[in-house]
PDB file of C-alpha atoms in Angstrom:
ATOM      1  CA  GLU A  27       0.000   0.000   0.000  1.00  0.00           C
ATOM      2  CA  VAL A  28       1.330   3.408  -1.006  1.00  0.00           C
ATOM      3  CA  GLN A  29       1.749   5.729   1.970  1.00  0.00           C
ATOM      4  CA  LEU A  30       3.189   9.205   2.424  1.00  0.00           C
ATOM      5  CA  VAL A  31       3.747  10.504   5.946  1.00  0.00           C
ATOM      6  CA  GLU A  32       4.808  14.093   6.540  1.00  0.00           C
ATOM      7  CA  SER A  33       6.581  15.288   9.673  1.00  0.00           C
ATOM      8  CA  GLY A  34       8.586  18.222  10.965  1.00  0.00           C
ATOM      9  CA  GLY A  35       5.883  20.844  11.262  1.00  0.00           C
ATOM     10  CA  GLY A  36       5.397  23.032  14.296  1.00  0.00           C
ATOM     11  CA  LEU A  37       5.442  26.553  15.666  1.00  0.00           C
ATOM     12  CA  VAL A  38       8.262  28.806  14.498  1.00  0.00           C
ATOM     13  CA  GLN A  39       8.942  32.516  14.801  1.00  0.00           C
ATOM     14  CA  PRO A  40       8.996  34.791  11.760  1.00  0.00           C
ATOM     15  CA  GLY A  41      12.388  34.588  10.111  1.00  0.00           C
ATOM     16  CA  GLY A  42      12.966  31.088  11.421  1.00  0.00           C
ATOM     17  CA  SER A  43      13.507  27.789   9.643  1.00  0.00           C
ATOM     18  CA  LEU A  44      11.928  24.353   9.537  1.00  0.00           C
ATOM     19  CA  ARG A  45      12.688  21.179   7.639  1.00  0.00           C
ATOM     20  CA  LEU A  46       9.756  19.039   6.616  1.00  0.00           C
ATOM     21  CA  SER A  47      10.136  15.359   5.777  1.00  0.00           C
ATOM     22  CA  CYS A  48       7.905  13.018   3.828  1.00  0.00           C
ATOM     23  CA  ALA A  49       8.485   9.307   4.342  1.00  0.00           C
ATOM     24  CA  ALA A  50       7.316   7.196   1.442  1.00  0.00           C
ATOM     25  CA  SER A  51       6.425   3.517   1.641  1.00  0.00           C
ATOM     26  CA  GLY A  52       4.780   0.973  -0.598  1.00  0.00           C
ATOM     27  CA  PHE A  53       6.627   2.187  -3.692  1.00  0.00           C
ATOM     28  CA  SER A  54      10.083   3.269  -4.788  1.00  0.00           C
ATOM     29  CA  LEU A  55      10.336   7.027  -4.285  1.00  0.00           C
ATOM     30  CA  GLY A  56      13.094   7.181  -6.893  1.00  0.00           C
ATOM     31  CA  GLY A  57      10.644   6.311  -9.650  1.00  0.00           C
ATOM     32  CA  TYR A  58       8.426   9.361  -9.261  1.00  0.00           C
ATOM     33  CA  TRP A  59       8.453  13.131  -9.426  1.00  0.00           C
ATOM     34  CA  MET A  60       7.155  14.564  -6.141  1.00  0.00           C
ATOM     35  CA  TYR A  61       5.334  17.708  -4.995  1.00  0.00           C
ATOM     36  CA  TRP A  62       4.835  19.832  -1.932  1.00  0.00           C
ATOM     37  CA  VAL A  63       1.432  21.506  -1.672  1.00  0.00           C
ATOM     38  CA  ARG A  64       0.183  23.789   1.069  1.00  0.00           C
ATOM     39  CA  HIS A  65      -3.216  24.755   2.410  1.00  0.00           C
ATOM     40  CA  ALA A  66      -3.366  27.982   4.385  1.00  0.00           C
ATOM     41  CA  PRO A  67      -6.262  28.611   6.772  1.00  0.00           C
ATOM     42  CA  GLY A  68      -9.322  29.831   4.907  1.00  0.00           C
ATOM     43  CA  LYS A  69      -7.593  29.585   1.537  1.00  0.00           C
ATOM     44  CA  GLY A  70      -7.176  27.067  -1.248  1.00  0.00           C
ATOM     45  CA  LEU A  71      -4.564  24.497  -2.122  1.00  0.00           C
ATOM     46  CA  VAL A  72      -1.351  25.795  -3.672  1.00  0.00           C
ATOM     47  CA  TRP A  73       1.370  23.838  -5.462  1.00  0.00           C
ATOM     48  CA  ILE A  74       4.614  25.181  -4.020  1.00  0.00           C
ATOM     49  CA  SER A  75       7.376  22.914  -5.297  1.00  0.00           C
ATOM     50  CA  ARG A  76       8.183  19.903  -7.473  1.00  0.00           C
ATOM     51  CA  ILE A  77      11.265  17.734  -7.924  1.00  0.00           C
ATOM     52  CA  ASN A  78      12.181  15.205 -10.581  1.00  0.00           C
ATOM     53  CA  THR A  79      13.243  11.635  -9.918  1.00  0.00           C
ATOM     54  CA  TYR A  80      16.956  12.423  -9.631  1.00  0.00           C
ATOM     55  CA  GLY A  81      16.644  15.706  -7.802  1.00  0.00           C
ATOM     56  CA  SER A  82      18.256  17.542 -10.695  1.00  0.00           C
ATOM     57  CA  ILE A  83      15.154  19.530 -11.656  1.00  0.00           C
ATOM     58  CA  THR A  84      13.364  21.599  -9.023  1.00  0.00           C
ATOM     59  CA  ASP A  85      10.621  24.180  -9.500  1.00  0.00           C
ATOM     60  CA  TYR A  86       9.038  26.603  -7.055  1.00  0.00           C
ATOM     61  CA  ALA A  87       6.056  28.891  -6.780  1.00  0.00           C
ATOM     62  CA  ASP A  88       7.043  32.555  -6.785  1.00  0.00           C
ATOM     63  CA  SER A  89       5.810  32.877  -3.194  1.00  0.00           C
ATOM     64  CA  VAL A  90       8.535  30.551  -1.862  1.00  0.00           C
ATOM     65  CA  LYS A  91      11.311  30.849  -4.447  1.00  0.00           C
ATOM     66  CA  GLY A  92      14.634  31.664  -2.848  1.00  0.00           C
ATOM     67  CA  ARG A  93      13.413  30.694   0.631  1.00  0.00           C
ATOM     68  CA  PHE A  94      12.342  27.049   0.285  1.00  0.00           C
ATOM     69  CA  THR A  95      14.408  24.143  -1.047  1.00  0.00           C
ATOM     70  CA  ILE A  96      13.002  20.781  -2.093  1.00  0.00           C
ATOM     71  CA  SER A  97      15.263  17.736  -2.049  1.00  0.00           C
ATOM     72  CA  ARG A  98      15.075  13.971  -1.905  1.00  0.00           C
ATOM     73  CA  ASP A  99      16.935  10.915  -0.612  1.00  0.00           C
ATOM     74  CA  ASN A 100      15.816   8.078  -2.828  1.00  0.00           C
ATOM     75  CA  ALA A 101      17.908   5.520  -0.975  1.00  0.00           C
ATOM     76  CA  ASN A 102      15.940   6.274   2.184  1.00  0.00           C
ATOM     77  CA  ASN A 103      12.625   6.925   0.418  1.00  0.00           C
ATOM     78  CA  THR A 104      12.326  10.404   1.894  1.00  0.00           C
ATOM     79  CA  LEU A 105      11.367  13.784   0.435  1.00  0.00           C
ATOM     80  CA  TYR A 106      12.320  17.045   2.135  1.00  0.00           C
ATOM     81  CA  LEU A 107      11.330  20.693   2.179  1.00  0.00           C
ATOM     82  CA  GLN A 108      13.761  23.103   3.804  1.00  0.00           C
ATOM     83  CA  MET A 109      11.924  26.289   4.691  1.00  0.00           C
ATOM     84  CA  ASN A 110      13.942  29.400   5.583  1.00  0.00           C
ATOM     85  CA  SER A 111      13.032  33.031   6.278  1.00  0.00           C
ATOM     86  CA  LEU A 112       9.541  31.946   7.257  1.00  0.00           C
ATOM     87  CA  ARG A 113       6.734  34.480   7.220  1.00  0.00           C
ATOM     88  CA  ALA A 114       3.295  34.574   8.812  1.00  0.00           C
ATOM     89  CA  GLU A 115       1.786  33.911   5.385  1.00  0.00           C
ATOM     90  CA  ASP A 116       3.616  30.563   5.239  1.00  0.00           C
ATOM     91  CA  THR A 117       1.304  29.276   7.980  1.00  0.00           C
ATOM     92  CA  ALA A 118      -0.434  26.267   6.466  1.00  0.00           C
ATOM     93  CA  VAL A 119      -0.790  22.512   6.366  1.00  0.00           C
ATOM     94  CA  TYR A 120       1.921  21.156   4.091  1.00  0.00           C
ATOM     95  CA  TYR A 121       1.256  18.021   2.032  1.00  0.00           C
ATOM     96  CA  CYS A 122       3.626  15.904   0.025  1.00  0.00           C
ATOM     97  CA  ALA A 123       2.176  14.227  -3.038  1.00  0.00           C
ATOM     98  CA  ARG A 124       3.302  11.768  -5.697  1.00  0.00           C
ATOM     99  CA  ASP A 125       3.041  12.542  -9.399  1.00  0.00           C
ATOM    100  CA  TYR A 126       0.621  10.215 -11.154  1.00  0.00           C
ATOM    101  CA  CYS A 127       3.124   9.136 -13.800  1.00  0.00           C
ATOM    102  CA  SER A 128       6.174   6.984 -13.239  1.00  0.00           C
ATOM    103  CA  GLY A 129       9.433   8.539 -14.403  1.00  0.00           C
ATOM    104  CA  GLY A 130       8.024  11.851 -15.555  1.00  0.00           C
ATOM    105  CA  THR A 131       5.419  14.450 -14.747  1.00  0.00           C
ATOM    106  CA  CYS A 132       1.755  14.320 -15.686  1.00  0.00           C
ATOM    107  CA  TYR A 133       0.948  17.561 -13.804  1.00  0.00           C
ATOM    108  CA  TYR A 134      -1.263  15.882 -11.208  1.00  0.00           C
ATOM    109  CA  ALA A 135      -0.822  13.814  -8.069  1.00  0.00           C
ATOM    110  CA  ASP A 136      -2.407  10.513  -7.189  1.00  0.00           C
ATOM    111  CA  TYR A 137      -1.210   9.874  -3.627  1.00  0.00           C
ATOM    112  CA  TRP A 138      -1.090  12.418  -0.840  1.00  0.00           C
ATOM    113  CA  GLY A 139      -0.090  12.416   2.799  1.00  0.00           C
ATOM    114  CA  LEU A 140      -2.226  13.720   5.649  1.00  0.00           C
ATOM    115  CA  GLY A 141      -0.067  16.804   5.972  1.00  0.00           C
ATOM    116  CA  THR A 142       1.952  18.500   8.682  1.00  0.00           C
ATOM    117  CA  ARG A 143       0.959  21.836  10.183  1.00  0.00           C
ATOM    118  CA  VAL A 144       3.323  24.792  10.157  1.00  0.00           C
ATOM    119  CA  THR A 145       2.514  27.870  12.189  1.00  0.00           C
ATOM    120  CA  VAL A 146       4.660  30.985  11.844  1.00  0.00           C
ATOM    121  CA  SER A 147       3.984  33.344  14.701  1.00  0.00           C
ATOM    122  CA  SER A 148       5.772  35.291  17.394  1.00  0.00           C
TER     123      SER A 148
ATOM    124  CA  GLN B  21       0.669  33.710  -9.641  1.00  0.00           C
ATOM    125  CA  SER B  22      -3.012  33.674 -10.511  1.00  0.00           C
ATOM    126  CA  THR B  23      -5.373  30.822  -9.823  1.00  0.00           C
ATOM    127  CA  LEU B  24      -8.084  29.266 -11.915  1.00  0.00           C
ATOM    128  CA  THR B  25     -11.572  30.630 -11.212  1.00  0.00           C
ATOM    129  CA  GLN B  26     -14.099  28.416  -9.454  1.00  0.00           C
ATOM    130  CA  PRO B  27     -17.395  29.290  -7.753  1.00  0.00           C
ATOM    131  CA  ALA B  28     -16.948  29.582  -4.010  1.00  0.00           C
ATOM    132  CA  SER B  29     -19.835  27.256  -3.289  1.00  0.00           C
ATOM    133  CA  VAL B  30     -22.431  25.005  -4.865  1.00  0.00           C
ATOM    134  CA  SER B  31     -25.169  22.927  -3.316  1.00  0.00           C
ATOM    135  CA  GLY B  32     -27.557  20.177  -4.225  1.00  0.00           C
ATOM    136  CA  SER B  33     -29.907  17.648  -2.706  1.00  0.00           C
ATOM    137  CA  PRO B  34     -29.210  13.922  -2.508  1.00  0.00           C
ATOM    138  CA  GLY B  35     -29.859  12.284  -5.849  1.00  0.00           C
ATOM    139  CA  GLN B  36     -29.446  15.485  -7.839  1.00  0.00           C
ATOM    140  CA  SER B  37     -26.559  16.416 -10.127  1.00  0.00           C
ATOM    141  CA  ILE B  38     -24.287  19.425  -9.769  1.00  0.00           C
ATOM    142  CA  THR B  39     -21.579  20.932 -11.938  1.00  0.00           C
ATOM    143  CA  ILE B  40     -18.541  22.898 -10.791  1.00  0.00           C
ATOM    144  CA  SER B  41     -16.824  25.131 -13.314  1.00  0.00           C
ATOM    145  CA  CYS B  42     -13.144  26.008 -13.554  1.00  0.00           C
ATOM    146  CA  THR B  43     -12.210  28.906 -15.806  1.00  0.00           C
ATOM    147  CA  GLY B  44      -8.719  29.678 -16.969  1.00  0.00           C
ATOM    148  CA  THR B  45      -7.072  30.965 -20.116  1.00  0.00           C
ATOM    149  CA  SER B  46      -5.554  29.662 -23.307  1.00  0.00           C
ATOM    150  CA  SER B  47      -2.274  29.388 -21.398  1.00  0.00           C
ATOM    151  CA  ASP B  48      -3.666  26.732 -19.110  1.00  0.00           C
ATOM    152  CA  VAL B  49      -7.111  25.101 -19.202  1.00  0.00           C
ATOM    153  CA  GLY B  50      -7.890  26.126 -22.775  1.00  0.00           C
ATOM    154  CA  GLY B  51      -4.552  25.184 -24.246  1.00  0.00           C
ATOM    155  CA  TYR B  52      -3.868  21.788 -22.750  1.00  0.00           C
ATOM    156  CA  ASP B  53      -5.702  18.677 -21.601  1.00  0.00           C
ATOM    157  CA  TYR B  54      -3.839  18.437 -18.289  1.00  0.00           C
ATOM    158  CA  VAL B  55      -6.875  19.331 -16.196  1.00  0.00           C
ATOM    159  CA  SER B  56      -7.465  17.425 -12.987  1.00  0.00           C
ATOM    160  CA  TRP B  57      -9.934  17.597 -10.104  1.00  0.00           C
ATOM    161  CA  TYR B  58      -9.396  16.854  -6.415  1.00  0.00           C
ATOM    162  CA  GLN B  59     -11.800  16.179  -3.569  1.00  0.00           C
ATOM    163  CA  HIS B  60     -10.698  17.411  -0.154  1.00  0.00           C
ATOM    164  CA  HIS B  61     -12.441  16.610   3.076  1.00  0.00           C
ATOM    165  CA  PRO B  62     -11.096  18.741   5.958  1.00  0.00           C
ATOM    166  CA  GLY B  63      -8.432  16.893   7.898  1.00  0.00           C
ATOM    167  CA  ARG B  64      -7.974  14.276   5.205  1.00  0.00           C
ATOM    168  CA  ALA B  65      -5.627  13.864   2.272  1.00  0.00           C
ATOM    169  CA  PRO B  66      -6.820  15.356  -1.018  1.00  0.00           C
ATOM    170  CA  LYS B  67      -8.041  12.717  -3.464  1.00  0.00           C
ATOM    171  CA  LEU B  68      -7.574  12.725  -7.235  1.00  0.00           C
ATOM    172  CA  MET B  69     -11.001  12.341  -8.844  1.00  0.00           C
ATOM    173  CA  ILE B  70     -10.425  13.247 -12.504  1.00  0.00           C
ATOM    174  CA  TYR B  71      -7.296  13.630 -14.639  1.00  0.00           C
ATOM    175  CA  ASP B  72      -6.624  14.521 -18.268  1.00  0.00           C
ATOM    176  CA  VAL B  73      -9.954  16.418 -18.320  1.00  0.00           C
ATOM    177  CA  ASN B  74     -12.230  13.400 -18.208  1.00  0.00           C
ATOM    178  CA  ARG B  75     -10.414  10.276 -17.009  1.00  0.00           C
ATOM    179  CA  ARG B  76     -11.181   8.617 -13.685  1.00  0.00           C
ATOM    180  CA  PRO B  77      -8.525   6.893 -11.593  1.00  0.00           C
ATOM    181  CA  SER B  78      -9.249   3.343 -10.594  1.00  0.00           C
ATOM    182  CA  GLY B  79     -11.671   3.233  -7.678  1.00  0.00           C
ATOM    183  CA  VAL B  80     -13.365   6.585  -8.300  1.00  0.00           C
ATOM    184  CA  SER B  81     -17.115   6.346  -8.728  1.00  0.00           C
ATOM    185  CA  ASN B  82     -18.503   6.831 -12.235  1.00  0.00           C
ATOM    186  CA  ARG B  83     -20.832   9.430 -10.695  1.00  0.00           C
ATOM    187  CA  PHE B  84     -17.899  11.809 -11.170  1.00  0.00           C
ATOM    188  CA  SER B  85     -17.202  13.051 -14.691  1.00  0.00           C
ATOM    189  CA  GLY B  86     -15.160  15.816 -16.270  1.00  0.00           C
ATOM    190  CA  SER B  87     -15.342  17.863 -19.426  1.00  0.00           C
ATOM    191  CA  LYS B  88     -13.891  20.958 -21.052  1.00  0.00           C
ATOM    192  CA  SER B  89     -15.065  23.619 -23.461  1.00  0.00           C
ATOM    193  CA  GLY B  90     -12.732  26.405 -24.463  1.00  0.00           C
ATOM    194  CA  ASN B  91     -11.084  27.886 -21.382  1.00  0.00           C
ATOM    195  CA  THR B  92     -13.562  26.300 -18.949  1.00  0.00           C
ATOM    196  CA  ALA B  93     -13.400  22.831 -17.452  1.00  0.00           C
ATOM    197  CA  SER B  94     -16.242  21.277 -15.506  1.00  0.00           C
ATOM    198  CA  LEU B  95     -16.720  18.580 -12.905  1.00  0.00           C
ATOM    199  CA  THR B  96     -20.152  16.966 -12.748  1.00  0.00           C
ATOM    200  CA  ILE B  97     -21.272  14.846  -9.839  1.00  0.00           C
ATOM    201  CA  SER B  98     -24.452  12.879 -10.448  1.00  0.00           C
ATOM    202  CA  ALA B  99     -26.722  11.165  -7.932  1.00  0.00           C
ATOM    203  CA  LEU B 100     -25.340  13.293  -5.108  1.00  0.00           C
ATOM    204  CA  GLN B 101     -24.609  11.538  -1.840  1.00  0.00           C
ATOM    205  CA  ALA B 102     -23.990  12.986   1.612  1.00  0.00           C
ATOM    206  CA  GLU B 103     -20.381  11.757   1.483  1.00  0.00           C
ATOM    207  CA  ASP B 104     -19.741  13.966  -1.559  1.00  0.00           C
ATOM    208  CA  GLU B 105     -19.852  17.049   0.662  1.00  0.00           C
ATOM    209  CA  ALA B 106     -16.302  18.392   0.486  1.00  0.00           C
ATOM    210  CA  ASP B 107     -14.108  21.010  -1.120  1.00  0.00           C
ATOM    211  CA  TYR B 108     -13.291  20.469  -4.790  1.00  0.00           C
ATOM    212  CA  TYR B 109     -10.281  21.911  -6.581  1.00  0.00           C
ATOM    213  CA  CYS B 110      -9.437  21.968 -10.240  1.00  0.00           C
ATOM    214  CA  SER B 111      -5.846  22.040 -11.371  1.00  0.00           C
ATOM    215  CA  SER B 112      -4.144  22.560 -14.710  1.00  0.00           C
ATOM    216  CA  TYR B 113      -0.814  22.711 -16.411  1.00  0.00           C
ATOM    217  CA  THR B 114       0.120  26.288 -17.173  1.00  0.00           C
ATOM    218  CA  LYS B 115       2.818  27.638 -19.424  1.00  0.00           C
ATOM    219  CA  SER B 116       2.791  30.919 -17.548  1.00  0.00           C
ATOM    220  CA  ASN B 117       4.700  29.960 -14.412  1.00  0.00           C
ATOM    221  CA  THR B 118       8.034  28.422 -13.513  1.00  0.00           C
ATOM    222  CA  LEU B 119       6.155  25.831 -11.480  1.00  0.00           C
ATOM    223  CA  ASP B 120       3.812  24.897 -14.283  1.00  0.00           C
ATOM    224  CA  VAL B 121       0.791  23.684 -12.344  1.00  0.00           C
ATOM    225  CA  ILE B 122      -1.911  25.788 -10.706  1.00  0.00           C
ATOM    226  CA  PHE B 123      -5.052  25.150  -8.667  1.00  0.00           C
ATOM    227  CA  GLY B 124      -8.405  26.818  -8.759  1.00  0.00           C
ATOM    228  CA  GLY B 125      -9.570  28.630  -5.664  1.00  0.00           C
ATOM    229  CA  GLY B 126     -11.723  25.703  -4.582  1.00  0.00           C
ATOM    230  CA  THR B 127     -15.482  25.115  -4.377  1.00  0.00           C
ATOM    231  CA  LYS B 128     -17.342  24.058  -1.253  1.00  0.00           C
ATOM    232  CA  LEU B 129     -20.005  21.496  -2.132  1.00  0.00           C
ATOM    233  CA  THR B 130     -22.877  21.291   0.324  1.00  0.00           C
ATOM    234  CA  VAL B 131     -25.293  18.370   0.126  1.00  0.00           C
ATOM    235  CA  LEU B 132     -28.564  19.689   1.501  1.00  0.00           C
TER     236      LEU B 132
END
C-alpha cells in the first residue's frame, strides 16, 4: 500500500527555519516526481514545489522561491522541504504528493499524505 | 501567480446532479488537456477524482465526470450523496509559471 507521511511541522517565529520530511512507503520514491502543496487557513490548495526523480530539476512557486528548497533521498525513500526566512503567510498545512506518472510528470498527483501543520507566529 | 476561477460554493440535494466550473485561459485550461480535479475533506488527504480532463482513476465512482469547453473545465457529480460534501479543486498545467501547475480557488459542495 502506497503511503506518504509528513513530519517536521510546528510553531516557528517569523524569520525562522523548519525542515519538513515526507516518508514514502509501498513504492520506490526514486521512480516518481514529487510535490509539496500547502493549504493555508481559509484559503485554497497551492502547489509550491516539485522535484524530478533524480533531484536535478526543481521548480518553485514565486511565493517561496529563494526561501524554500526541495530535495530527496531516494535511498531512504524520503522527500524534504527546507523552509527558511519563514513568514506569517507561510502558515499552512503542508502536504507531500506523488506525481501520477512513473518517471516523468503528468501535472497531477495521485497519492497524498495527511499533511503536517506549520505555524509561523511570534 | 493567478489561480483558476471556481465558484466559491455550490449545493444540491441527494440524488441530484451538480456541476462545478473552472475557468482559466488559453495558457492553461484552454490550451492543454492536463486538467485534474481533487476532492478534499477537511483533515484528510486530497483525493484525485479526474485527470486529463475526463479520465477517472481506478476506484473513483462513475458518478464523477469531467469535461472541457474552451477555457472552462467542468466537474459533474451525479446522484449526489452525503459523502460527496467536500471542497473540490481543479488544477491545470500552465505555461505561464516556472512551477507549471496551478489550482483553482476551490469550491465548497454542500449536500442539503
